[in-house]
Coordinates of C-alpha atoms in Angstrom, one line a residue:
X463 CA -25.0 -31.6 -78.4
X464 CA -24.1 -32.9 -74.9
X465 CA -20.7 -31.1 -75.2
X466 CA -22.4 -27.7 -75.9
X467 CA -24.8 -28.2 -73.0
X468 CA -22.0 -28.9 -70.6
X469 CA -20.2 -25.7 -71.7
X470 CA -23.3 -23.7 -71.2
X471 CA -23.9 -25.1 -67.7
X472 CA -20.2 -24.3 -66.8
X473 CA -20.6 -20.8 -68.0
X474 CA -23.7 -20.3 -65.9
X475 CA -21.9 -21.7 -62.8
X476 CA -19.0 -19.4 -63.4
X477 CA -21.4 -16.4 -63.7
X478 CA -23.1 -17.4 -60.5
X479 CA -19.7 -17.5 -58.6
X480 CA -19.1 -14.0 -59.8
X481 CA -22.2 -12.6 -58.1
X482 CA -22.1 -10.8 -54.7
X483 CA -24.4 -12.6 -52.2
X484 CA -25.8 -10.1 -49.6
X485 CA -26.4 -11.5 -46.1
X486 CA -30.0 -11.6 -44.9
X487 CA -29.2 -10.2 -41.4
X488 CA -26.4 -8.8 -39.2
X489 CA -24.4 -11.3 -37.1
X490 CA -26.1 -10.6 -33.7
X491 CA -24.9 -8.7 -30.7
X492 CA -21.8 -6.7 -30.4
X493 CA -19.3 -8.4 -28.0
X494 CA -15.9 -7.2 -26.8
X495 CA -13.2 -9.6 -25.6
X496 CA -10.9 -7.5 -23.3
X497 CA -7.1 -7.8 -23.1
X498 CA -5.4 -5.8 -20.4
X499 CA -2.2 -5.6 -18.5
X500 CA -3.0 -6.1 -14.9
X501 CA -3.6 -2.8 -13.0
X502 CA -5.5 -3.7 -9.9
X503 CA -4.0 -7.1 -9.2
X504 CA -7.1 -8.8 -10.8
X505 CA -8.6 -8.9 -14.3
X506 CA -12.0 -7.6 -15.1
X507 CA -14.6 -9.2 -12.9
X508 CA -18.2 -10.3 -13.7
X509 CA -20.4 -7.2 -13.6
X510 CA -17.7 -4.7 -14.5
X511 CA -19.1 -2.2 -17.0
X512 CA -17.6 -0.4 -20.0
X513 CA -19.0 2.3 -22.3
X514 CA -18.7 1.6 -26.0
X515 CA -18.9 4.0 -28.9
X516 CA -19.1 2.8 -32.5
X517 CA -18.9 5.0 -35.6
X518 CA -19.3 3.6 -39.2
X519 CA -16.4 4.8 -41.4
X520 CA -17.4 8.0 -43.3
X521 CA -20.6 8.3 -41.2
X522 CA -21.4 11.7 -39.8
X523 CA -23.0 10.3 -36.6
X524 CA -22.0 7.5 -34.3
X525 CA -23.9 4.2 -34.7
X526 CA -23.8 3.7 -31.0
X527 CA -22.6 6.2 -28.3
X528 CA -21.7 5.3 -24.7
X529 CA -23.5 2.0 -25.0
X530 CA -23.4 0.0 -21.8
X531 CA -21.7 -3.4 -22.0
X532 CA -21.2 -5.7 -18.9
X533 CA -18.6 -8.4 -18.4
X534 CA -19.9 -11.9 -18.0
X535 CA -16.6 -13.5 -17.1
X536 CA -15.4 -13.9 -20.7
X537 CA -16.6 -11.0 -22.8
X538 CA -18.4 -7.7 -22.5
X539 CA -21.9 -7.8 -23.9
X540 CA -25.2 -5.8 -23.8
X541 CA -28.2 -4.9 -25.9
X542 CA -26.3 -3.5 -28.8
X543 CA -26.7 -5.3 -32.1
X544 CA -24.5 -5.0 -35.2
X545 CA -25.8 -2.9 -38.1
X546 CA -27.1 -4.7 -41.2
X547 CA -24.5 -3.5 -43.6
X548 CA -22.0 -6.3 -43.0
X549 CA -19.3 -4.8 -45.3
X550 CA -19.1 -1.4 -43.7
X551 CA -16.2 -0.9 -41.4
X552 CA -16.5 0.9 -38.1
X553 CA -14.2 2.6 -35.6
X554 CA -14.8 1.4 -32.1
X555 CA -13.5 2.7 -28.7
X556 CA -14.4 1.8 -25.2
X557 CA -13.5 2.9 -21.7
X558 CA -13.7 1.7 -18.1
X559 CA -15.3 2.3 -15.6
X560 CA -18.7 3.2 -17.2
X561 CA -20.3 6.6 -16.7
X562 CA -24.0 7.0 -17.2
X563 CA -23.4 10.7 -17.6
X564 CA -21.7 10.3 -21.0
X565 CA -18.4 9.5 -22.6
X566 CA -15.7 11.1 -20.3
X567 CA -13.7 13.9 -21.8
X568 CA -12.0 14.8 -18.5
X569 CA -10.6 12.9 -15.5
X570 CA -10.5 14.2 -11.9
X571 CA -8.0 12.9 -9.5
X572 CA -9.4 10.5 -6.9
X573 CA -8.1 11.8 -3.5
X574 CA -9.0 8.9 -1.2
X575 CA -7.6 5.6 -2.5
X576 CA -7.4 3.9 0.8
X577 CA -9.9 1.2 -0.3
X578 CA -7.8 0.3 -3.4
X579 CA -6.5 1.8 -6.6
X580 CA -9.3 0.2 -8.7
X581 CA -11.6 3.1 -7.8
X582 CA -9.1 5.5 -9.4
X583 CA -8.0 3.4 -12.4
X584 CA -9.2 4.5 -15.9
X585 CA -8.7 2.3 -18.9
X586 CA -9.5 2.8 -22.6
X587 CA -9.3 0.8 -25.9
X588 CA -9.6 1.8 -29.5
X589 CA -9.9 -0.3 -32.7
X590 CA -10.3 0.9 -36.3
X591 CA -11.7 -0.8 -39.3
X592 CA -13.9 -3.4 -37.6
X593 CA -16.4 -5.4 -39.6
X594 CA -19.5 -6.9 -38.1
X595 CA -18.7 -10.3 -36.8
X596 CA -20.4 -13.0 -34.8
X597 CA -17.2 -13.3 -32.8
X598 CA -16.2 -10.9 -30.0
X599 CA -14.0 -7.9 -30.9
X600 CA -10.6 -8.3 -29.3
X601 CA -9.7 -4.9 -27.8
X602 CA -6.6 -4.1 -25.8
X603 CA -7.4 -1.8 -22.8
X604 CA -4.7 0.6 -21.9
X605 CA -4.2 2.3 -18.5
X606 CA -4.6 6.0 -19.1
X607 CA -3.3 7.2 -15.7
X608 CA 0.0 6.6 -13.9
X609 CA 0.6 4.2 -11.1
X610 CA 3.0 5.0 -8.2
X611 CA 4.4 2.2 -6.0
X612 CA 5.9 3.4 -2.7
X613 CA 8.1 0.9 -0.9
X614 CA 8.9 1.9 2.7
X615 CA 11.6 0.5 4.8
X616 CA 10.3 1.7 8.2
X617 CA 13.0 2.3 10.8
X618 CA 11.2 5.1 12.6
X619 CA 10.1 3.1 15.6
X620 CA 6.4 4.1 14.9
X621 CA 3.8 2.7 12.6
X622 CA 2.9 4.3 9.3
X623 CA -0.7 5.4 9.5
X624 CA -1.0 7.1 6.1
X625 CA 1.0 7.8 2.9
X626 CA 0.0 10.7 0.7
X627 CA 1.1 12.0 -2.7
X628 CA 1.1 15.8 -2.7
X629 CA 1.0 18.3 -5.5
X630 CA 0.5 17.9 -9.2
X631 CA -2.5 18.2 -11.5
X632 CA -6.0 17.8 -10.1
X633 CA -7.5 17.0 -13.5
X634 CA -6.8 16.3 -17.2
X635 CA -8.5 16.0 -20.6
X636 CA -9.0 12.6 -22.2
X637 CA -9.0 11.9 -26.0
X638 CA -10.5 8.4 -26.1
X639 CA -10.4 7.7 -29.8
X640 CA -6.6 8.4 -29.8
X641 CA -6.0 7.0 -26.3
X642 CA -4.3 10.2 -25.2
X643 CA -4.2 12.2 -22.0
X644 CA -3.9 16.0 -22.4
X645 CA -3.5 18.9 -20.0
X646 CA -6.8 20.2 -18.7
X647 CA -8.3 22.8 -21.1
X648 CA -11.0 24.0 -18.7
X649 CA -11.0 25.4 -15.2
X650 CA -9.2 23.1 -12.8
X651 CA -11.3 21.6 -9.9
X652 CA -11.1 23.5 -6.7
X653 CA -9.4 20.7 -4.8
X654 CA -6.1 20.3 -3.1
X655 CA -4.2 17.4 -4.7
X656 CA -3.5 15.2 -1.7
X657 CA -3.9 11.6 -2.8
X658 CA -4.0 9.2 0.1
X659 CA -2.4 5.9 -1.1
X660 CA -3.7 2.4 -0.7
X661 CA -1.7 0.1 1.7
X662 CA -1.2 -2.8 -0.6
X663 CA 1.2 -4.8 1.7
X664 CA 0.7 -4.0 5.4
X665 CA 3.4 -1.7 6.6
X666 CA 5.6 -2.0 3.5
X667 CA 4.0 -1.1 0.1
X668 CA 1.6 1.6 -0.8
X669 CA 0.1 2.3 -4.3
X670 CA -1.6 5.4 -5.8
X671 CA -3.0 6.4 -9.2
X672 CA -2.0 9.9 -10.3
X673 CA -2.5 11.9 -13.5
X674 CA 0.2 11.7 -16.2
X675 CA 2.2 15.0 -16.0
X676 CA 5.5 16.6 -15.7
X677 CA 5.7 17.7 -12.1
X678 CA 7.6 17.7 -8.8
X679 CA 5.5 15.7 -6.4
X680 CA 6.1 15.1 -2.7
X681 CA 5.6 12.1 -0.5
X682 CA 4.0 12.6 3.0
X683 CA 4.2 9.9 5.6
X684 CA 2.1 10.1 8.8
X685 CA 3.3 8.1 11.8
X686 CA 1.5 6.8 14.9
X687 CA 3.8 8.9 17.0
X688 CA 2.0 12.0 15.6
X689 CA 4.8 13.1 13.2
X690 CA 4.4 13.9 9.6
X691 CA 7.5 13.5 7.3
X692 CA 7.4 15.1 3.9
X693 CA 9.9 14.5 1.2
X694 CA 9.9 16.2 -2.2
X695 CA 10.6 14.1 -5.3
X696 CA 12.7 15.1 -8.3
X697 CA 10.9 16.5 -11.3
X698 CA 9.9 13.8 -13.7
X699 CA 7.6 13.3 -16.7
X700 CA 5.0 10.6 -15.7
X701 CA 3.7 8.8 -18.7
X702 CA 0.2 7.5 -19.4
X703 CA 0.1 3.8 -18.5
X704 CA 3.5 4.0 -16.7
X705 CA 4.4 2.6 -13.3
X706 CA 7.0 4.3 -11.2
X707 CA 8.6 3.1 -8.0
X708 CA 9.5 5.3 -5.0
X709 CA 11.8 3.4 -2.6
X710 CA 12.2 5.1 0.7
X711 CA 13.9 4.4 4.1
X712 CA 11.9 6.0 6.8
X713 CA 13.8 7.3 9.9
X714 CA 12.5 9.1 12.9
X715 CA 12.7 12.5 11.4
X716 CA 13.3 12.1 7.7
X717 CA 13.2 9.8 4.6
X718 CA 16.2 8.7 2.5
X719 CA 16.4 7.0 -0.9
X720 CA 17.0 3.3 -1.2
X721 CA 17.3 2.3 -4.8
X722 CA 16.0 -1.2 -5.4
X723 CA 12.9 -3.0 -6.4
X724 CA 11.3 -4.8 -9.4
X725 CA 8.5 -3.4 -11.4
X726 CA 5.5 -5.6 -12.2
X727 CA 2.4 -5.0 -14.3
X728 CA 1.8 -1.8 -16.2
X729 CA 4.8 -0.4 -18.2
X730 CA 8.1 -0.2 -16.3
X731 CA 9.1 3.4 -16.3
X732 CA 11.8 3.2 -13.6
X733 CA 12.3 4.8 -10.2
X734 CA 11.8 8.3 -9.0
X735 CA 14.5 9.8 -7.0
X736 CA 14.1 12.2 -4.0
X737 CA 15.2 15.8 -4.3
X738 CA 16.3 18.3 -1.6
X739 CA 15.6 18.1 2.1
X740 CA 12.4 16.7 3.6
X741 CA 10.4 18.3 6.4
X742 CA 8.9 17.0 9.6
X743 CA 5.8 18.5 11.1
X744 CA 3.2 17.8 13.7
X745 CA -0.2 16.4 12.8
X746 CA -3.1 18.5 14.1
X747 CA -4.7 17.3 17.4
X748 CA -8.3 16.4 16.8
X749 CA -10.8 17.4 19.6
X750 CA -14.6 17.0 19.7
X751 CA -16.7 17.6 22.8
X752 CA -19.8 15.7 23.7
X753 CA -22.3 15.2 26.5
X754 CA -20.4 13.5 29.3
X755 CA -17.1 13.0 27.4
X756 CA -14.8 14.4 24.8
X757 CA -12.5 12.9 22.2
X758 CA -9.0 14.2 22.3
X759 CA -6.4 12.9 19.8
X760 CA -8.4 9.8 19.2
X761 CA -8.9 9.0 22.9
X762 CA -12.2 9.2 24.8
X763 CA -12.3 10.9 28.2
X764 CA -15.2 11.0 30.6
X765 CA -16.2 14.5 31.9
X766 CA -18.5 15.5 34.8
X767 CA -20.0 18.7 36.0
X768 CA -19.6 18.8 39.8
X769 CA -21.4 20.7 42.6
X770 CA -18.7 23.5 42.4
X771 CA -20.2 24.5 39.0
X772 CA -17.1 23.4 37.0
X773 CA -16.9 20.7 34.4
X774 CA -13.8 18.4 35.1
X775 CA -12.2 15.5 33.4
X776 CA -13.3 12.5 35.3
X777 CA -10.1 10.5 34.5
X778 CA -6.4 11.2 34.1
X779 CA -5.0 12.4 30.8
X780 CA -2.8 10.2 28.6
X781 CA -2.1 12.6 25.8
X782 CA 1.4 12.5 24.3
X783 CA 2.4 15.9 22.9
X784 CA 3.8 15.8 19.3
X785 CA 7.5 15.0 19.2
X786 CA 7.6 13.6 22.7
X787 CA 8.4 10.1 23.9
X788 CA 7.1 8.5 27.1
X789 CA 9.8 7.1 29.4
X790 CA 9.8 4.0 31.6
X791 CA 12.9 5.3 33.5
X792 CA 12.1 7.7 36.4
X793 CA 15.8 8.8 36.4
X794 CA 15.4 10.1 32.8
X795 CA 14.3 13.7 32.6
X796 CA 11.8 12.9 29.8
X797 CA 8.9 15.1 31.0
X798 CA 6.5 12.1 30.6
X799 CA 6.5 8.7 32.2
X800 CA 4.4 5.6 32.4
X801 CA 2.8 4.9 35.8
X802 CA 4.3 2.3 38.1
X803 CA 1.4 1.4 40.3
X804 CA 2.2 -2.2 40.8
X805 CA 3.9 -4.5 43.2
X806 CA 7.2 -4.5 41.2
X807 CA 7.3 -0.6 41.3
X808 CA 8.3 -0.5 37.7
X809 CA 6.8 1.3 34.8
X810 CA 4.0 -0.5 33.0
X811 CA 2.8 1.0 29.7
X812 CA -0.5 -1.0 30.0
X813 CA -1.4 1.0 33.1
X814 CA -1.5 4.2 31.1
X815 CA -4.8 3.0 29.5
X816 CA -6.6 3.2 32.8
X817 CA -4.4 5.5 35.0
X818 CA -3.1 8.0 32.5
X819 CA 0.5 9.2 32.1
X820 CA 2.7 11.2 34.6
X821 CA 3.9 14.6 33.5
X822 CA 6.3 17.2 34.9
X823 CA 5.0 20.8 35.2
X824 CA 6.7 22.1 32.1
X825 CA 5.2 19.4 29.9
X826 CA 1.7 19.9 31.5
X827 CA 2.0 23.6 30.9
X828 CA 3.1 23.1 27.3
X829 CA 6.5 24.9 27.7
X830 CA 10.1 23.8 27.2
X831 CA 11.4 25.1 30.5
X832 CA 10.3 26.6 33.8
X833 CA 12.6 29.3 35.2
X834 CA 12.5 31.6 38.2
X835 CA 11.4 34.4 35.9
X836 CA 8.4 32.6 34.2
X837 CA 7.4 30.3 37.1
X838 CA 4.4 32.4 38.1
X839 CA 3.0 33.0 34.7
X840 CA 1.1 29.7 34.1
X841 CA -2.0 30.1 36.3
X842 CA -5.0 28.8 34.3
X843 CA -2.9 28.0 31.2
X844 CA -4.3 25.6 28.6
X845 CA -1.1 23.6 28.5
X846 CA -1.7 20.1 27.1
X847 CA -5.4 20.3 27.7
X848 CA -7.7 20.5 24.7
X849 CA -9.0 23.8 23.4
X850 CA -11.4 25.4 25.8
X851 CA -10.0 23.6 28.8
X852 CA -7.1 24.4 31.2
X853 CA -4.9 23.2 34.0
X854 CA -6.8 23.9 37.2
X855 CA -6.0 26.9 39.4
X856 CA -5.6 26.7 43.2
X857 CA -8.9 28.6 43.5
X858 CA -10.7 25.9 41.5
X859 CA -8.9 23.1 43.4
X860 CA -9.8 24.5 46.9
X861 CA -13.2 25.4 45.5
X862 CA -13.8 21.7 45.0
X863 CA -12.2 20.0 48.0
X864 CA -11.9 23.0 50.4
X865 CA -8.7 22.2 52.3
X866 CA -5.2 23.3 51.5
X867 CA -1.8 23.0 53.2
X868 CA -1.8 26.8 53.1
X869 CA -4.4 27.7 55.8
X870 CA -5.0 31.0 54.0
X871 CA -6.5 29.2 51.0
X872 CA -8.9 26.9 52.9
X873 CA -12.4 27.2 51.4
X874 CA -15.0 26.0 53.9
X875 CA -17.8 26.7 51.3
X876 CA -16.5 24.1 48.9
X877 CA -19.3 21.6 48.1
X878 CA -17.3 18.5 49.0
X879 CA -15.4 20.0 52.0
X880 CA -15.6 17.9 55.2
X881 CA -14.1 19.8 58.2
X882 CA -13.8 16.6 60.2
X883 CA -11.3 15.1 57.7
X884 CA -9.9 18.4 56.4
X885 CA -10.6 17.7 52.8
X886 CA -13.0 16.0 50.5
X887 CA -14.0 12.4 51.0
X888 CA -12.7 10.1 48.2
X889 CA -16.0 8.2 48.4
X890 CA -18.1 11.4 48.0
X891 CA -16.1 12.5 45.0
X892 CA -16.4 9.1 43.4
X893 CA -20.1 9.1 44.0
X894 CA -20.3 12.5 42.3
X895 CA -18.6 11.1 39.2
X896 CA -15.0 12.2 40.0
X897 CA -13.1 9.0 41.1
X898 CA -9.5 9.4 42.2
X899 CA -7.0 7.2 40.2
X900 CA -4.0 6.1 42.1
X901 CA -1.4 6.4 39.4
X902 CA 1.8 6.6 41.5
X903 CA 4.2 9.4 41.0
X904 CA 7.7 10.2 39.7
X905 CA 9.5 11.9 42.6
X906 CA 12.2 14.5 42.1
X907 CA 12.7 16.8 45.0
X908 CA 15.1 19.3 43.4
X909 CA 17.0 20.2 40.2
X910 CA 20.0 18.0 41.3
X911 CA 18.1 15.1 42.8
X912 CA 17.6 11.8 41.1
X913 CA 14.2 10.9 39.9
X914 CA 12.5 7.8 41.3
X915 CA 9.2 6.2 41.3
X916 CA 7.2 6.7 44.4
X917 CA 5.0 3.6 44.9
X918 CA 3.2 2.7 48.1
X919 CA 0.2 0.5 48.7
X920 CA -2.7 0.2 51.1
X921 CA -5.0 -2.7 51.2
X922 CA -3.5 -4.0 48.0
X923 CA -3.9 -0.8 46.1
X924 CA -0.5 0.4 44.7
X925 CA 0.4 4.0 43.8
X926 CA -1.6 5.7 46.6
X927 CA 1.0 8.4 46.7
X928 CA -0.2 10.3 43.6
X929 CA -0.9 13.9 42.6
X930 CA -2.9 16.0 40.1
X931 CA -1.1 19.0 38.7
X932 CA -2.3 22.6 39.4
X933 CA -1.1 25.7 37.6
X934 CA -0.9 28.1 40.5
X935 CA 2.6 28.8 41.9
X936 CA 3.4 28.1 45.5
X937 CA 7.0 29.1 45.7
X938 CA 10.4 29.3 43.9
X939 CA 13.3 27.9 45.9
X940 CA 16.9 29.2 45.4
X941 CA 20.3 28.5 47.1
X942 CA 22.5 31.0 48.8
X943 CA 23.8 32.1 45.4
X944 CA 20.3 32.8 44.1
X945 CA 20.4 29.7 41.8
X946 CA 17.0 28.1 41.5
X947 CA 16.8 24.7 43.1
X948 CA 13.1 23.9 43.0
X949 CA 9.7 25.3 42.0
X950 CA 6.5 24.2 43.7
X951 CA 2.9 24.4 42.5
X952 CA -0.4 23.7 44.2
X953 CA -1.3 20.0 43.5
X954 CA -4.2 17.8 44.5
X955 CA -3.0 15.1 46.8
X956 CA -4.9 12.2 48.4
X957 CA -4.5 10.7 51.9
X958 CA -5.4 7.0 51.9
X959 CA -4.9 5.0 55.1
X960 CA -6.7 3.3 57.9
X961 CA -7.9 6.6 59.4
X962 CA -8.6 8.8 56.4
X963 CA -9.5 8.6 52.7
X964 CA -9.6 12.2 51.4
X965 CA -8.3 14.6 48.8
X966 CA -6.8 18.0 49.7
X967 CA -4.5 20.6 48.1
X968 CA -0.8 20.3 48.8
X969 CA 2.5 21.3 47.1
X970 CA 4.2 19.4 44.3
X971 CA 7.7 19.7 42.9
X972 CA 7.8 21.0 39.3
X973 CA 10.2 18.2 38.1
X974 CA 8.1 15.4 39.7
X975 CA 5.7 13.4 37.5
X976 CA 2.0 13.7 38.3
X977 CA -1.4 13.2 36.7
X978 CA -3.3 15.8 34.8
X979 CA -7.0 16.5 35.0
X980 CA -8.2 19.5 33.0
X981 CA -11.1 21.8 33.9
X982 CA -13.4 23.5 31.3
X983 CA -13.2 27.2 30.7
X984 CA -16.2 29.2 31.8

C-alpha cells in the first residue's frame, strides 16, 4: 500500500512540474544600459535623455512611443513599466538626443558647431526580440552621422579664426528601426550648408559632424590676417558612423595635403584627399555705426560732430586692408607702417593701438598705384574708410582749421581758425573732442629717395612731426624728361613748439606715411 501511495505522489509531482506558472506581475520599469563608441570625448552624462519606442511582436500599435528616459549615471530610466505579458517579445529602438516633438524621421545639419560636436551628434540603437526583464536592456548606440577631423599644420604666419565645411547635403531621412540614414525624401531646408567646425585642440585640430553622403566637400579656413583659403576635397562616400581625417598644411595663400594621423573613436574610414586648386579670398569688412563711435573690422573708433557741421573720426585709423602686411621698416615700400613715436625712433606695433597706422596715399585711397594721369582723381574718395565715410578734401580741412600753406585756400570763417596763430589751436580742437595724435611719420621726399622715420620730440612727446592725409591734389612734380618724381596732396600738419601749438593745412608727399582720419559723407 505504501508503495502505491508513493507512486501516486510522484505522478502528482511530475504533473505539477509540467504546468505553466504565470507570473502575477510584470518585472517593473523598463531600463536601458547604453553601450556606445565615444563620439563626443565623453560617455553619456547624468541627465542625458533618449526617446524609446517599444512594439510587441505581431502587435499593430506600439506599446510605447517616444517615451522619455533619462540617464542616471548607469542606466536610462523613466516612468515606463513593462507590460504584464512576460512571454511576449518586443522590438525596441531608441535615439539620442531626445525630441519632445516626436520620433525624428529627418535630420537637419547643425551649422554652428563651435561649442562642440555633441550638439550635432545623433545616435540610435535597436534591439529585437526583447522579453520583459528586471534587468536593464543592453543596447548599442550607433553614431548615425559622419565625423570629420581636420588637422592643420599652420605655417601661414596668422592665426586660424574659423574652419568651415562647405557643400553637401543639408538634411537626410532617418530609418531608426533599421539604423539607416537615407537621402532626404522631402523638400530640402532652405539653408546654405556651411558648417563651422569645433576647435578641439587650440590652433591644431577641428571637428565637425556632417551628414553621410557621396559628395565633394570643401574646407574653408579663415585667418586673422583677413584671408579666407578654400580647398576642395576629392569626392568620397561618407559612411554613417564613420570618422574621416583631413590633414592639411596651411600656407599663406593655400593649403596642401599632409598624409598622416591616427584615427580614434568612431569607425576608422581613412583619410580624405584634396582635389584641384584651392582659392584665397578676402573676408568681408564688418562696419556698424553708433552714436559717438563706429565699429570697423572689429575695432572701435570714436567719432565727433564738430562746429564745422561735419562728423570726423576722433582718432587715427588702424585698419589693415585685406592682403596687406604692416611693415616695421621705413625703407620698405610697403604702403603701411607701424608708428615710431618713441625715443629709439624705431617702429613699435604696440603704438598702433593708440596712435593708429601710417599709410601712403595710394593705400589710403585704396588703389594700387598713383600716376601722373590719375593723381587728381581721388578727391573725396572713400579709400580705406568705411562705407559712408571718405578721405577729407582740402575744403573740409580748411573748413575746420582755416589756414593753409596756399594763401588762396585760407578760410577765415572756419570755426576753429585763430588768425593770431594762423591755424586751429590744438587745445581748442581737443576740447571739442578732436585731439591730435602725434604718431610720427614715414618720410619719402621723392620716387627715388629712401624712406625714413621722421621722429622729433618736444617736452618729452615723440612724433610731433606727423600728418593726416587729405585727398585733394596739390601738384604733380616731374623731371626735365617729364618723368614723375613726386605727387603732393593737401595734408593736415601740426606745429608744436615753444611758441605755437596749432594745426593747419600743408602739403604731403604721396609716398610718405601719414595718419588717416575719415569724415562722414553728407
